[in-house]
Every structure is written in structure tokens, then in C-alpha cells.
Amino acid sequence: MVVWDPPIRDYQFLYHELLPAIETVQRLGYTDFDADFLDSLIEGWATHCEEVWLPINQLGDSEGLKFEDGKITMPQEFKDAYHQGIDEGWLSTTCDPEHGGMGVPLFFQAVTWAEFGTSACMALSVLPALSIGVYEVLVKHGRQDLIDHFATNMASGIWSGTMCLTEPHSGTDLGIIETKAIPQEDGSYRISGSKCFITYGEHDMAENIVHLVLAKAPGGGEGTRGISLFLVPKFLPDDWKSGGLDGISHSLSSEHNGVICSGTEEKMGLHASPTCVMSFEQSTGWLVGPLHGGMPLMFEMMNRERLATGLMGVGLAHAAYVNSLAWARERRQGRSLRGIQEPHEAADNILVHPDVRRMLLEAKVNNEGCRALAAWIGLLLDQMHSDDPEEAEMATALVALFTPIAKAHFTDLGCETCSTAMQVMGGAGYISEYGVEQFYRDVRISKIWEGTNGIQALDLAGRKITQDFGKNLRYLMWPLTEFIEENRDTPGMAEFNKPLHQGVRGLQQLTLLMIAEGMANPNFLAAGATDYCRYMSNILLGYMWAKMAKLSLEKKGDPFYDAKLASARFFFKRIFPETVGLAAKIQSGPKSLMDYPAEMF
Ligand SMILES: Cc1cc2nc3c(=O)[nH]c(=O)nc-3n(C[C@H](O)[C@H](O)[C@H](O)COP(=O)(O)OP(=O)(O)OC[C@H]3O[C@@H](n4cnc5c(N)ncnc54)[C@H](O)[C@@H]3O)c2cc1C
């Protein structure tokens, strides 16, 4: 049986102690949002996930979905769980109350909602995550008549959303997409083309499916500059047929809008999340945002989805950790190297073995560090909307810098941790009954979709650190150096502060090296990008652990804070030192990669 132990206490610590979450969002205008309400959201969502989503996770994996005649039938249990989420308002927490949402700050949905949802049932959680992404782009950039027609049902989940970027010949390189959009006299467009790998492109849990489609309209430039964004529903609203979108009808035409699902992919994991081949055959769609200006809008949605994907890494890693820990606590094999610990048993518990402890601690400490960083990023998402231009600028710069890190590092660690958790369990880890092998299969896609992790690293090293003459990095360096200065002589902090200080100095040197060498030879930058991304991720996790250690030093004696301190020590002794190896790899440059003759691979 799969164990469920959501990190509720950890989130309370992060939001109430580490970050000034309530104070910040109240200042931003969420005046009724208080600590009790946040706790009730955290606990309520955890309970919903445990009672409604968790029980269907293994069933979805083994049963999967059915595809027949262009239609996908989901397991009945998925439909029931999804609709219970709608009825209880859990799918629209951050949506505007005007559209029926709860209107809570973004950080809750972007972080805690995402982690618990994916831990309980990743295959289901991706559907509302996509729908909310479409809703946000629509509400921010769509015409009023489109908002009137689509926003309320998108917010609730009665209609769901997709993002349609990928085509068979065009994945990372979106500039070469071939889907076409032809303008019509009534202001709409006819969309034609094929998209592949579209998550929830077709299913029977929502009454309508609203696709955000990248396509090229006449008159655009080459590459990504010629791309526009279109909203294309599976079924058109009824009053569209009678001349326009003036009325606000939520009834749907029974006519298909030429949006055809011609198949679904068999895949490694996420068996109950449809991955569809979609054809748009003269489908009616409407422009969202400026003509030929679709990519920045799609990137807005993708940036939100990238953080959500990062939280998939954290969520499944946490689920894998708690399950492997529960198993390890019961398992007895061998004897402690320091002498027999449990003489009345045939063998000692495996927690006596240093290697088992190493694996469990790497999992726990990486999870908690990523969660702390995620909580900070979540709050920054809210601060991006501050009326204070300085606060908004700082938050926007940091979110730009942190998004590729959250996507790449959280999912790299998510995959590593699910594998490590399986290792802790020995053969049992490989057996379906215990759940960890499913987490391992499900989490693997998170390194690939929403832009592969290699592309995230290039985004960080090639764009985000130089953007606006280094503004993003400057906004990071200020709090980092301030913290290091402040704690130079703080009792008990040297063991955390010193390595952090060294690491930050190293980051500054490596950044200068990447920029200087990268200008002369772009392959230098590209060859070091993944290691640079991991280096900076370690610095950020180091900063979070040092901050958590400082708080915990003040509350020594309480087991929760003592555990945090011990975890911070483990991080700086056993994880952070990988920065030394990463720096050496970056400094070695591209020669050993690029001089390697292609025919010798
Ligand atoms: C289960 C699943 C669900 C998906 N859901 C969706 C969805 O809902 N909507 C959607 O639009 N797409 C979706 N995708 C597609 C997904 O986003 C792409 O697979 C992903 O972006 C990578 O594109 P690709 O597969 O074409 O790989 P490629 O672009 O062919 O990349 C192959 C390799 O080359 C590397 N590479 C490519 N270009 C560069 C470069 N310039 N520099 C360095 N390295 C490079 C990549 O990092 C990768 O390692 C989904 C895919 C899967 C498997």
C-alpha cells in the first residue's frame, strides 16, 4: 500500500517563519488572506488529495485510457475525482472570483497545490494545471468577448485547456512549425495543421477542450517572429454560430470544430494522461494577443508550467522518499558495523547502514531545499503584480532567473530521488505494489517536456544571466551578499555561511568566465550550461539551507528545528561540495566535447 505523508508542517514553517508570506500578500491586496485561512487551504487540499486523488493513481497507471474512433475514454474513477475537485472548488483556487474562482494568492496554487496534486496523482494533476495556464493567458491577453465566453468554464474546470506547440518535425525548434492560420472576414481564423504529443488533447472529463495553438498567419517573419497564438475550442459556443460572440452563451454547438484526435501515444509512465496526435482541419480559432506576437505569450504560459513541472519533481520525489522511508523502517538486513543493535532480531534495521542513510538523507534534504526555494519563487510570482514598481521589477527579474533552475534542477533531482528511493527498497522498489516504480516512470517526463532541461540550462546561461545587462543576477546577489555579511559573526553560522560565501564567489567568477569566453566562442557557454545551471541551483539551495539553519539555531531543542539543523549540515557537507567538480567541468571548456570526431561516437 502506498504511504501518504504530505509535508504540511514544512509548508507551515516555510510560509509562516522562513518567508513573510502572509504579510507580503496582505500588503499586495489580499487583505482577508490570513494564516488560519492558509493553513486550512494546505490541510484541506492535502485531505482532498489523500481521499480523492491518491486512491486512483495506481488504477490509472494499470488501467490507462481507451482510444476509439477519435475519442478517449478515461477511467470512471478519474471522471469522478476530477468532478469532485470542480465541485469543491479545488481546481480554481487562484482564479478571479468574478469567474467563480477562490481568488487566493498565486503562491498557493503554484507551489503547495502543485506538489500535493502531483504526489497524489500526477496523471490527473496535469489537466487542471494546463487549464489554469490557458485561463491566465486568456484573461491577461484575450479579447473581452473571448474572456466572457471562456473564462468562467475554464476556471472551474468544466472546460479544460491544452497547449499545442509541438509538431512532428518541430519540438525544441518552434520556429519551423507549419500549422497555418488564415484570416476570415468575421475576424476569426481558420487553423490547419498537425500537432503531436498534446497532453489531454482529447478526453471525456470536460464538456469542451480549449486549445491554445501556435500557428503562422500570413505576413509574419521567418522563425518564431512569424508565430501567433490562437484559441481553438473543440466545440464552438452556440451563439458563435448565430453571428458572433456578443452574447455570453455557455451552451455548445454539437458540431465538431474540425479538431480531430487521430491517436494517443503508448508511453513509459503517466498512463492515464492522454498524449494525443491532433489535427486541426480548417478549425475556427481566434487570435490571442498581437498578430505575429504569439511566442512571448506562449512563454508566459510555459514559464508557469515550467514551475509547475519543477514541483512535479519535488512532489514525486517526496512521495518516493516517504514510501522508501516507511519501508526502510521495517526492513532488517545485516548487522551494524559498530556491533549488533537489535540482538533479539535476526538482523538490524537497515537504517544502521551508512549507505542507506546517505540515500535517504540525499532525498530528504534535496526535497526540503527545493521546497523552500519553490516557496520563495511562489511568493515572487505574487510580488510581480505589486503596485510598487521596484518590488515588481525585483520579483520579475528573480522569477526570470529562477524559472529555468526550478524546471531543470527540481526535475533532475526528482528523477534522481525516485531512483534513489527505489534503491533504498532493494527489489521491493522495483515491484509495482509499493508505488515507487510508478513514481520513477511518471516523473521522468518532467525533464523533457516544457523545454528539455538542456534547453533550460541554455536559457539560464545564454539569456537570463546577461538579460538587461545582468539585472537578474544583480537582484540575486544583493540578498545573498547581505545575508553572508550579516552572518559573518553569528554564533553557530560559520559552518553554513563560509561555504556559501565561497560558493557565491565561485558563481561570480564562473559567470564572468561564461560571459567572456562565451562571447568569443558560443560553444564555451553551451558546453558549460548544464553544469552552470546545477552550480547556481546549489548556491540557491545553499542560501535556503543557511537561512533555515539560522532560524533553527534560535529554536534548538525542538525536534523539528533540530532536524532542520542536521539537514542543513548534511547539505553543506555532502551535497554542496559537488560545486567544486561542477566548476572544474565548466572551466574545462568545450574542447573535449567539440573536438571529438562525430564518426567516433
Ligand atoms: C508525454 C509528453 C507530453 C507532452 N505534452 C505536450 C503538450 O501538451 N504540448 C506540446 O506542445 N508538447 C508536448 N510535448 C512535447 C515536448 O514538449 C517535447 O517533446 C519537448 O519540447 C522536446 O522536443 P522534441 O521531443 O522534439 O525533442 P528535440 O527538440 O528533437 O530534442 C532532442 C534533443 O536535442 C536537444 N536539443 C534540441 N535543440 C537543441 C539546441 N538548440 N541546443 C541544445 N540542445 C538541443 C534537446 O535538449 C534533446 O535532448 C509532450 C511530450 C511528451 C513525451
XYZ file of C-alpha atoms and ligand atoms in Angstrom:
654
model
C 0.000 0.000 0.000
C 1.254 3.488 -0.873
C 2.044 5.734 2.112
C 0.730 9.339 2.110
C 2.529 11.823 4.332
C 2.258 15.347 2.895
C 4.787 17.923 4.184
C 2.164 20.126 5.885
C 4.414 21.100 8.786
C 7.194 22.003 6.355
C 4.901 24.351 4.434
C 3.751 25.990 7.663
C 7.393 26.547 8.577
C 8.172 27.994 5.137
C 5.168 30.294 4.858
C 4.901 31.400 8.489
C 8.551 31.502 9.545
C 11.033 31.460 6.694
C 9.116 33.815 4.409
C 6.844 36.635 5.322
C 4.126 35.085 3.127
C 1.004 36.417 4.843
C 2.457 39.878 5.483
C 3.544 40.109 1.830
C 0.272 39.069 0.231
C -1.792 41.209 2.597
C 0.336 44.180 1.556
C -0.311 43.207 -2.060
C -4.075 43.498 -1.512
C -5.172 40.053 -0.270
C -6.395 41.673 2.931
C -8.605 38.745 4.038
C -5.924 36.144 3.460
C -4.624 35.254 6.910
C -2.538 32.493 8.475
C -5.568 30.429 9.544
C -7.020 30.529 6.050
C -3.696 29.484 4.521
C -3.422 26.583 6.968
C -6.969 25.496 6.198
C -6.142 25.550 2.467
C -2.989 23.495 2.970
C -4.737 20.949 5.166
C -7.929 20.859 3.086
C -6.062 20.289 -0.150
C -3.886 17.585 1.447
C -7.026 15.803 2.658
C -8.720 16.071 -0.741
C -5.605 14.645 -2.427
C -5.422 11.783 0.042
C -9.108 10.881 -0.116
C -9.917 11.559 -3.758
C -6.767 11.603 -5.931
C -4.403 9.136 -4.275
C -6.796 6.160 -4.492
C -6.980 6.459 -8.310
C -3.264 6.838 -9.023
C -2.293 3.162 -9.314
C -5.591 2.354 -11.000
C -4.902 4.965 -13.690
C -1.439 3.515 -14.216
C -2.629 -0.061 -14.659
C -5.927 0.623 -16.472
C -4.866 3.605 -18.589
C -7.285 5.151 -21.051
C -9.167 3.875 -24.084
C -8.898 5.340 -27.567
C -11.544 4.501 -30.165
C -12.806 6.378 -33.228
C -11.099 9.623 -32.293
C -12.485 9.562 -28.747
C -10.668 8.964 -25.490
C -12.497 7.388 -22.578
C -10.953 7.965 -19.178
C -11.458 5.570 -16.240
C -14.767 6.384 -14.482
C -12.843 6.898 -11.220
C -10.840 9.708 -12.892
C -14.010 11.425 -14.049
C -15.494 11.198 -10.544
C -12.328 12.514 -8.893
C -12.000 15.364 -11.387
C -15.614 16.457 -10.890
C -15.348 16.263 -7.127
C -12.397 18.674 -7.452
C -14.595 21.024 -9.506
C -17.494 20.790 -7.043
C -15.272 21.584 -4.077
C -13.523 24.474 -5.869
C -10.053 22.913 -5.729
C -9.360 23.372 -9.428
C -9.783 27.133 -9.418
C -8.099 28.368 -6.260
C -6.210 31.271 -7.838
C -8.819 32.221 -10.450
C -10.654 35.512 -10.191
C -13.820 35.344 -8.021
C -15.519 37.127 -10.943
C -15.024 33.869 -12.840
C -16.039 31.698 -9.908
C -12.522 31.155 -8.541
C -11.369 31.393 -4.912
C -9.055 34.306 -5.709
C -6.239 33.201 -3.399
C -2.628 34.307 -3.991
C -0.656 32.593 -6.729
C 1.922 31.015 -4.445
C -0.557 28.520 -3.025
C -1.526 27.054 -6.380
C 1.943 27.348 -7.938
C 3.697 25.536 -5.114
C 1.669 23.673 -2.478
C -1.250 22.785 -4.763
C 1.184 21.576 -7.412
C 3.275 19.491 -5.038
C 0.379 17.733 -3.278
C -1.545 17.217 -6.517
C 1.365 15.586 -8.309
C 2.315 13.458 -5.280
C -1.211 12.100 -5.159
C -1.885 11.633 -8.876
C 0.375 13.310 -11.403
C -1.625 11.961 -14.362
C -4.710 13.864 -13.190
C -2.982 16.959 -11.824
C -1.567 17.999 -15.205
C -5.074 18.629 -16.548
C -6.101 21.467 -14.183
C -2.535 22.818 -14.312
C -2.853 23.216 -18.086
C -6.375 24.632 -17.879
C -5.325 27.288 -15.376
C -2.387 28.181 -17.646
C -4.742 28.723 -20.586
C -7.148 30.669 -18.355
C -4.380 33.025 -17.213
C -3.188 33.784 -20.763
C -6.770 34.305 -21.907
C -7.691 36.648 -19.068
C -4.497 38.671 -19.475
C -4.311 38.893 -23.261
C -7.648 37.786 -24.737
C -10.393 39.953 -26.234
C -13.232 40.705 -23.854
C -15.741 38.593 -25.802
C -13.396 35.608 -25.596
C -12.943 36.153 -21.868
C -16.708 36.399 -21.422
C -17.251 33.143 -23.251
C -14.432 31.011 -21.983
C -13.003 32.256 -18.669
C -15.657 31.043 -16.218
C -15.822 27.491 -17.512
C -12.045 27.323 -17.885
C -11.617 28.486 -14.302
C -13.944 25.881 -12.846
C -12.562 23.036 -14.953
C -15.894 22.313 -16.675
C -13.934 23.125 -19.837
C -10.283 22.137 -19.925
C -7.241 23.546 -21.728
C -4.218 22.411 -23.691
C -1.098 23.970 -25.130
C -0.418 22.959 -28.737
C 3.146 23.757 -29.733
C 4.880 20.568 -30.820
C 4.667 19.209 -34.368
C 6.269 16.003 -35.628
C 9.273 17.831 -37.135
C 9.307 20.713 -34.654
C 9.880 20.241 -30.923
C 12.583 22.426 -29.390
C 12.814 24.393 -32.628
C 9.385 26.022 -32.770
C 10.452 28.463 -35.482
C 9.833 25.742 -38.093
C 6.206 24.907 -37.215
C 3.912 24.535 -40.228
C 0.413 24.981 -38.762
C -1.305 27.786 -40.692
C -3.870 30.412 -39.692
C -5.884 32.082 -42.456
C -7.827 35.251 -41.531
C -11.605 35.331 -42.160
C -13.833 38.318 -42.807
C -15.604 37.927 -39.459
C -12.314 38.399 -37.570
C -11.749 34.732 -36.822
C -9.075 32.488 -38.374
C -9.138 29.058 -39.985
C -6.440 26.897 -38.389
C -4.947 23.915 -40.258
C -2.081 21.657 -39.271
C -0.910 18.709 -37.168
C 0.315 18.791 -33.607
C 1.736 15.858 -31.675
C 2.314 14.898 -28.037
C -0.589 17.108 -26.883
C -1.395 16.412 -23.237
C -5.153 15.951 -22.680
C -5.734 16.965 -26.325
C -8.812 14.751 -26.171
C -10.689 13.171 -23.243
C -14.207 12.848 -21.854
C -13.903 14.521 -18.457
C -14.660 18.092 -19.590
C -17.538 19.301 -21.771
C -15.218 21.256 -24.024
C -11.467 21.383 -24.660
C -9.932 24.767 -25.379
C -6.649 24.561 -27.264
C -4.050 27.329 -27.301
C -2.413 26.751 -30.672
C 0.782 28.185 -32.135
C 0.340 28.837 -35.859
C 1.666 31.053 -38.627
C -0.595 33.693 -40.184
C 0.277 35.400 -43.487
C 2.688 38.341 -43.341
C 4.784 37.200 -40.377
C 8.567 36.964 -40.449
C 10.671 33.830 -40.557
C 11.180 31.670 -37.486
C 9.477 32.370 -34.163
C 8.766 36.013 -35.131
C 6.055 34.815 -37.513
C 4.158 32.853 -34.881
C 0.780 33.864 -33.459
C -1.327 32.352 -30.701
C -4.893 31.161 -31.282
C -7.666 29.930 -29.070
C -9.335 26.963 -30.769
C -12.148 25.132 -28.965
C -13.153 21.555 -29.682
C -16.794 22.719 -29.797
C -17.762 26.283 -30.679
C -20.044 28.160 -28.295
C -23.620 28.030 -29.609
C -24.068 31.759 -30.205
C -20.935 31.852 -32.344
C -22.978 30.038 -34.979
C -25.546 32.831 -34.938
C -23.121 35.529 -35.927
C -20.573 36.408 -33.287
C -19.505 36.254 -29.711
C -21.684 39.094 -28.424
C -23.824 37.025 -26.105
C -22.415 35.004 -23.240
C -23.657 31.549 -24.012
C -22.132 28.568 -22.316
C -24.125 26.129 -24.395
C -22.127 24.405 -27.057
C -22.701 23.597 -30.670
C -22.766 19.852 -31.182
C -20.729 20.333 -34.335
C -17.085 19.467 -34.092
C -14.818 22.422 -34.880
C -12.543 20.301 -37.084
C -10.343 19.393 -34.124
C -9.557 15.713 -34.564
C -7.623 13.374 -32.299
C -6.099 10.708 -34.516
C -4.304 8.723 -31.836
C -2.631 8.565 -28.448
C 0.897 7.508 -27.571
C 1.844 4.420 -25.554
C 4.414 5.629 -23.068
C 6.725 4.885 -20.129
C 4.561 6.477 -17.418
C 1.548 8.743 -16.899
C -0.655 6.080 -18.451
C -3.821 7.921 -17.513
C -2.717 11.233 -19.036
C -3.592 11.199 -22.749
C -0.755 12.243 -25.089
C -2.517 12.987 -28.352
C -1.863 13.409 -32.036
C -4.134 16.309 -33.041
C -5.233 17.577 -36.456
C -6.761 20.983 -36.936
C -8.811 20.861 -40.128
C -9.996 24.343 -41.036
C -10.850 24.819 -37.360
C -12.251 28.172 -36.269
C -9.919 29.991 -33.898
C -9.402 33.493 -32.517
C -6.211 35.426 -32.143
C -4.995 35.931 -28.576
C -2.603 38.854 -28.143
C -0.884 40.607 -31.045
C -0.649 39.180 -34.556
C 2.815 37.589 -35.043
C 3.467 38.171 -31.350
C 2.403 34.758 -30.042
C 5.685 33.412 -28.722
C 6.115 35.771 -25.746
C 2.553 34.918 -24.656
C 3.136 31.210 -25.011
C 6.315 31.670 -22.995
C 4.267 33.303 -20.230
C 2.167 30.167 -20.020
C 5.203 27.936 -20.365
C 7.003 29.731 -17.563
C 4.108 28.975 -15.231
C 4.032 25.389 -16.475
C 7.812 25.158 -16.003
C 7.482 25.975 -12.315
C 4.566 23.509 -12.107
C 6.804 20.919 -13.773
C 9.549 21.647 -11.238
C 7.025 20.944 -8.487
C 6.238 17.615 -10.164
C 9.865 16.745 -9.491
C 9.529 17.781 -5.843
C 6.116 16.120 -5.396
C 7.064 12.734 -6.760
C 10.454 12.844 -5.039
C 8.682 13.467 -1.729
C 6.220 10.647 -2.378
C 9.109 8.316 -3.256
C 11.036 9.397 -0.143
C 8.212 8.852 2.364
C 7.426 5.453 0.879
C 11.039 4.302 0.898
C 11.460 5.603 4.454
C 8.366 3.732 5.667
C 9.702 0.587 4.059
C 13.249 1.097 5.394
C 11.982 1.490 8.958
C 10.588 -2.046 8.805
C 13.381 -3.761 6.896
C 16.104 -5.724 8.715
C 19.219 -6.883 6.897
C 22.788 -7.426 8.138
C 24.327 -6.024 11.269
C 25.634 -2.602 12.181
C 29.381 -2.206 11.609
C 29.550 -0.821 15.163
C 28.149 -4.009 16.696
C 24.743 -5.669 16.895
C 21.970 -3.136 17.588
C 18.927 -5.401 17.869
C 20.123 -8.666 19.440
C 16.601 -10.113 19.687
C 16.085 -9.780 15.943
C 17.663 -11.893 13.211
C 19.183 -8.734 11.714
C 19.417 -4.993 12.404
C 17.208 -2.395 10.777
C 18.797 -1.141 7.538
C 18.962 2.426 8.915
C 22.155 1.333 10.699
C 23.970 1.231 7.352
C 25.711 4.466 6.306
C 24.856 3.934 2.653
C 21.116 3.634 3.365
C 21.289 6.795 5.467
C 23.151 8.553 2.643
C 20.387 7.721 0.192
C 17.538 8.724 2.483
C 19.233 11.940 3.549
C 20.058 12.978 -0.002
C 16.385 12.500 -0.832
C 15.038 14.316 2.224
C 17.490 17.211 2.152
C 17.162 17.827 -1.575
C 13.358 17.745 -1.309
C 13.221 20.196 1.572
C 15.732 22.546 -0.049
C 13.823 22.592 -3.336
C 10.530 23.105 -1.495
C 11.968 26.116 0.343
C 13.225 27.647 -2.901
C 9.881 26.905 -4.571
C 8.032 28.672 -1.754
C 10.190 31.770 -2.307
C 9.582 31.658 -6.069
C 5.834 31.252 -5.456
C 5.739 34.409 -3.358
C 7.738 36.257 -6.016
C 5.004 35.369 -8.523
C 2.606 37.406 -6.396
C 5.126 40.201 -5.904
C 5.460 40.529 -9.692
C 1.980 42.104 -9.552
C 2.882 44.622 -6.867
C 1.868 48.270 -7.378
C 5.326 49.216 -6.167
C 7.411 49.271 -9.378
C 10.650 48.424 -7.551
C 9.156 45.362 -5.894
C 7.572 44.251 -9.177
C 10.867 44.711 -11.035
C 12.836 42.755 -8.428
C 10.308 39.903 -8.447
C 10.132 39.787 -12.250
C 13.921 39.622 -12.522
C 14.239 36.858 -9.935
C 11.392 34.795 -11.405
C 13.075 35.044 -14.821
C 16.329 33.796 -13.312
C 14.774 31.080 -11.144
C 12.324 29.560 -13.634
C 14.878 27.520 -15.632
C 16.522 26.485 -12.353
C 13.249 25.289 -10.842
C 12.336 23.422 -14.021
C 15.725 21.793 -14.571
C 17.151 21.249 -11.106
C 13.949 20.220 -9.340
C 13.178 17.664 -12.043
C 16.783 16.401 -12.285
C 16.683 15.851 -8.536
C 13.131 14.476 -8.761
C 14.303 11.772 -11.149
C 17.462 11.084 -9.139
C 15.464 10.860 -5.909
C 12.826 8.487 -7.279
C 15.672 6.253 -8.455
C 17.436 6.535 -5.092
C 14.215 5.737 -3.205
C 13.847 2.610 -5.317
C 17.429 1.684 -4.413
C 16.700 2.097 -0.686
C 13.981 -0.530 -1.044
C 16.096 -3.050 -2.920
C 13.982 -5.453 -5.001
C 10.747 -4.228 -3.406
C 11.388 -0.837 -5.008
C 11.045 -2.441 -8.415
C 7.723 -4.091 -7.546
C 4.529 -2.247 -8.504
C 2.673 -2.821 -5.221
C 4.782 -0.263 -3.333
C 4.266 2.572 -5.782
C 7.842 3.832 -6.140
C 8.419 2.251 -9.549
C 5.389 4.186 -10.829
C 6.732 7.451 -9.398
C 10.036 6.702 -11.163
C 8.282 6.172 -14.510
C 5.860 9.070 -14.097
C 8.431 11.661 -13.065
C 10.793 11.007 -15.987
C 8.866 13.139 -18.489
C 9.391 16.217 -16.296
C 12.989 16.538 -17.564
C 11.755 16.532 -21.164
C 8.532 18.490 -21.567
C 8.096 22.264 -21.223
C 11.524 22.593 -22.880
C 14.143 19.956 -22.110
C 16.459 20.529 -19.164
C 19.325 21.137 -21.588
C 17.327 23.993 -23.089
C 16.560 25.372 -19.602
C 20.295 25.468 -18.873
C 20.942 27.307 -22.148
C 18.167 29.757 -21.298
C 19.827 30.453 -17.940
C 23.415 30.700 -19.159
C 22.777 32.206 -22.578
C 19.980 34.636 -21.802
C 18.908 35.072 -18.202
C 22.290 35.991 -16.742
C 23.050 38.633 -19.371
C 19.466 39.924 -19.800
C 19.186 43.696 -19.144
C 22.951 43.979 -18.536
C 22.907 41.390 -15.767
C 19.945 42.841 -13.857
C 18.501 39.425 -12.897
C 21.747 38.306 -11.325
C 22.229 41.611 -9.521
C 18.840 41.148 -7.842
C 20.046 37.753 -6.606
C 23.469 38.948 -5.472
C 22.023 41.660 -3.224
C 20.163 39.410 -0.762
C 22.866 36.748 -0.961
C 25.768 39.042 -0.103
C 23.687 40.850 2.518
C 22.882 37.541 4.238
C 26.516 36.430 4.137
C 27.707 39.769 5.571
C 25.042 39.772 8.285
C 26.014 36.300 9.459
C 29.768 36.585 9.297
C 29.979 36.507 13.105
C 26.625 34.992 14.031
C 27.289 32.230 16.579
C 26.797 28.784 15.050
C 26.527 30.046 11.477
C 30.135 29.684 10.286
C 29.691 26.105 9.068
C 26.932 27.279 6.716
C 27.997 30.801 5.942
C 31.594 30.090 4.946
C 30.932 27.507 2.241
C 28.043 29.627 0.970
C 30.371 32.622 0.744
C 32.956 30.575 -1.178
C 30.278 29.219 -3.489
C 28.921 32.692 -4.237
C 32.426 33.951 -5.042
C 32.817 30.955 -7.350
C 29.494 31.759 -9.009
C 30.623 35.313 -9.730
C 33.908 34.079 -11.264
C 32.199 31.381 -13.321
C 29.613 33.863 -14.577
C 32.321 36.243 -15.759
C 34.138 33.334 -17.410
C 30.982 32.110 -19.161
C 30.187 35.591 -20.477
C 33.746 36.457 -21.558
C 34.567 33.100 -23.174
C 31.027 32.741 -24.494
C 31.337 35.971 -26.471
C 34.407 34.647 -28.284
C 33.116 31.090 -28.595
C 29.386 30.364 -28.004
C 30.213 26.663 -27.637
C 32.040 27.507 -24.389
C 28.817 28.790 -22.909
C 26.691 25.981 -24.337
C 29.129 23.263 -23.211
C 29.101 24.557 -19.629
C 25.417 25.479 -19.406
C 24.082 22.352 -17.668
C 26.894 22.361 -15.100
C 26.489 26.115 -14.581
C 22.738 25.638 -14.004
C 23.446 22.945 -11.424
C 26.123 25.096 -9.797
C 23.734 28.024 -9.405
C 20.993 25.685 -8.165
C 23.339 24.511 -5.424
C 24.027 28.114 -4.442
C 20.309 28.828 -4.186
C 19.628 25.679 -2.190
C 22.646 26.570 -0.031
C 21.139 30.006 0.614
C 17.799 28.440 1.588
C 19.508 25.907 3.876
C 21.638 28.606 5.519
C 18.507 30.679 6.165
C 16.679 27.643 7.557
C 19.692 26.811 9.738
C 19.712 30.327 11.160
C 16.061 30.111 12.151
C 16.552 26.658 13.592
C 19.563 27.669 15.675
C 17.252 30.039 17.539
C 14.847 27.193 18.367
C 17.252 24.421 19.281
C 15.759 21.653 21.408
C 12.572 21.296 19.378
C 12.830 18.132 17.213
C 11.512 19.884 14.073
C 14.202 22.577 14.183
C 16.921 20.147 15.294
C 16.130 18.063 12.213
C 16.380 21.179 10.031
C 19.799 21.974 11.506
C 21.042 18.432 10.962
C 19.705 18.541 7.407
C 21.479 21.855 6.739
C 24.710 20.258 7.971
C 24.204 17.284 5.679
C 23.555 19.612 2.746
C 26.761 21.590 3.227
C 28.909 18.536 3.971
C 27.570 16.023 1.436
C 25.745 17.843 -1.388
C 27.143 21.366 -1.741
C 30.750 20.153 -2.392
C 29.651 18.988 -5.846
C 30.072 22.667 -6.817
C 33.857 22.093 -6.878
C 33.555 19.387 -9.548
C 30.981 21.405 -11.485
C 33.317 24.433 -11.576
C 36.149 22.257 -12.928
C 33.885 20.909 -15.676
C 32.755 24.398 -16.697
C 36.339 25.694 -16.742
C 37.493 22.825 -18.977
C 35.540 24.411 -21.847
C 34.101 22.774 -24.954
C 37.237 21.228 -26.474
C 36.839 17.667 -25.191
C 33.238 17.695 -26.484
C 33.524 19.517 -29.762
C 36.888 18.143 -30.960
C 35.527 14.625 -30.615
C 35.003 13.440 -34.204
C 31.320 12.696 -34.912
C 32.210 9.383 -36.618
C 33.877 8.138 -33.413
C 30.646 8.266 -31.371
C 4.263 12.741 -22.575
C 4.519 14.005 -23.343
C 3.620 15.067 -23.217
C 3.830 16.259 -23.941
N 2.894 17.270 -23.863
C 2.993 18.314 -24.717
C 1.937 19.285 -24.820
O 0.941 19.228 -24.093
N 2.050 20.274 -25.742
C 3.131 20.371 -26.559
O 3.168 21.272 -27.379
N 4.157 19.486 -26.481
C 4.109 18.460 -25.590
N 5.124 17.539 -25.522
C 6.309 17.721 -26.349
C 7.535 18.119 -25.542
O 7.397 19.421 -25.060
C 8.750 17.924 -26.471
O 8.958 16.522 -26.589
C 9.989 18.615 -25.953
O 9.844 20.003 -26.017
C 11.243 18.212 -26.751
O 11.037 18.293 -28.120
P 11.402 17.042 -29.033
O 10.776 15.833 -28.455
O 11.059 17.368 -30.436
O 12.972 16.868 -28.900
P 14.059 17.580 -29.829
O 13.750 19.026 -29.966
O 14.198 16.792 -31.070
O 15.361 17.434 -28.947
C 16.196 16.244 -28.927
C 17.430 16.524 -28.060
O 18.197 17.589 -28.642
C 18.378 18.649 -27.708
N 18.333 19.910 -28.429
C 17.432 20.293 -29.372
N 17.719 21.534 -29.811
C 18.807 21.956 -29.131
C 19.578 23.158 -29.121
N 19.258 24.193 -29.884
N 20.628 23.221 -28.268
C 20.944 22.186 -27.469
N 20.262 21.030 -27.449
C 19.200 20.921 -28.258
C 17.229 18.512 -26.716
O 17.562 19.069 -25.451
C 17.070 16.998 -26.651
O 17.988 16.453 -25.742
C 4.968 16.372 -24.778
C 5.872 15.305 -24.881
C 5.651 14.136 -24.203
C 6.603 12.996 -24.381
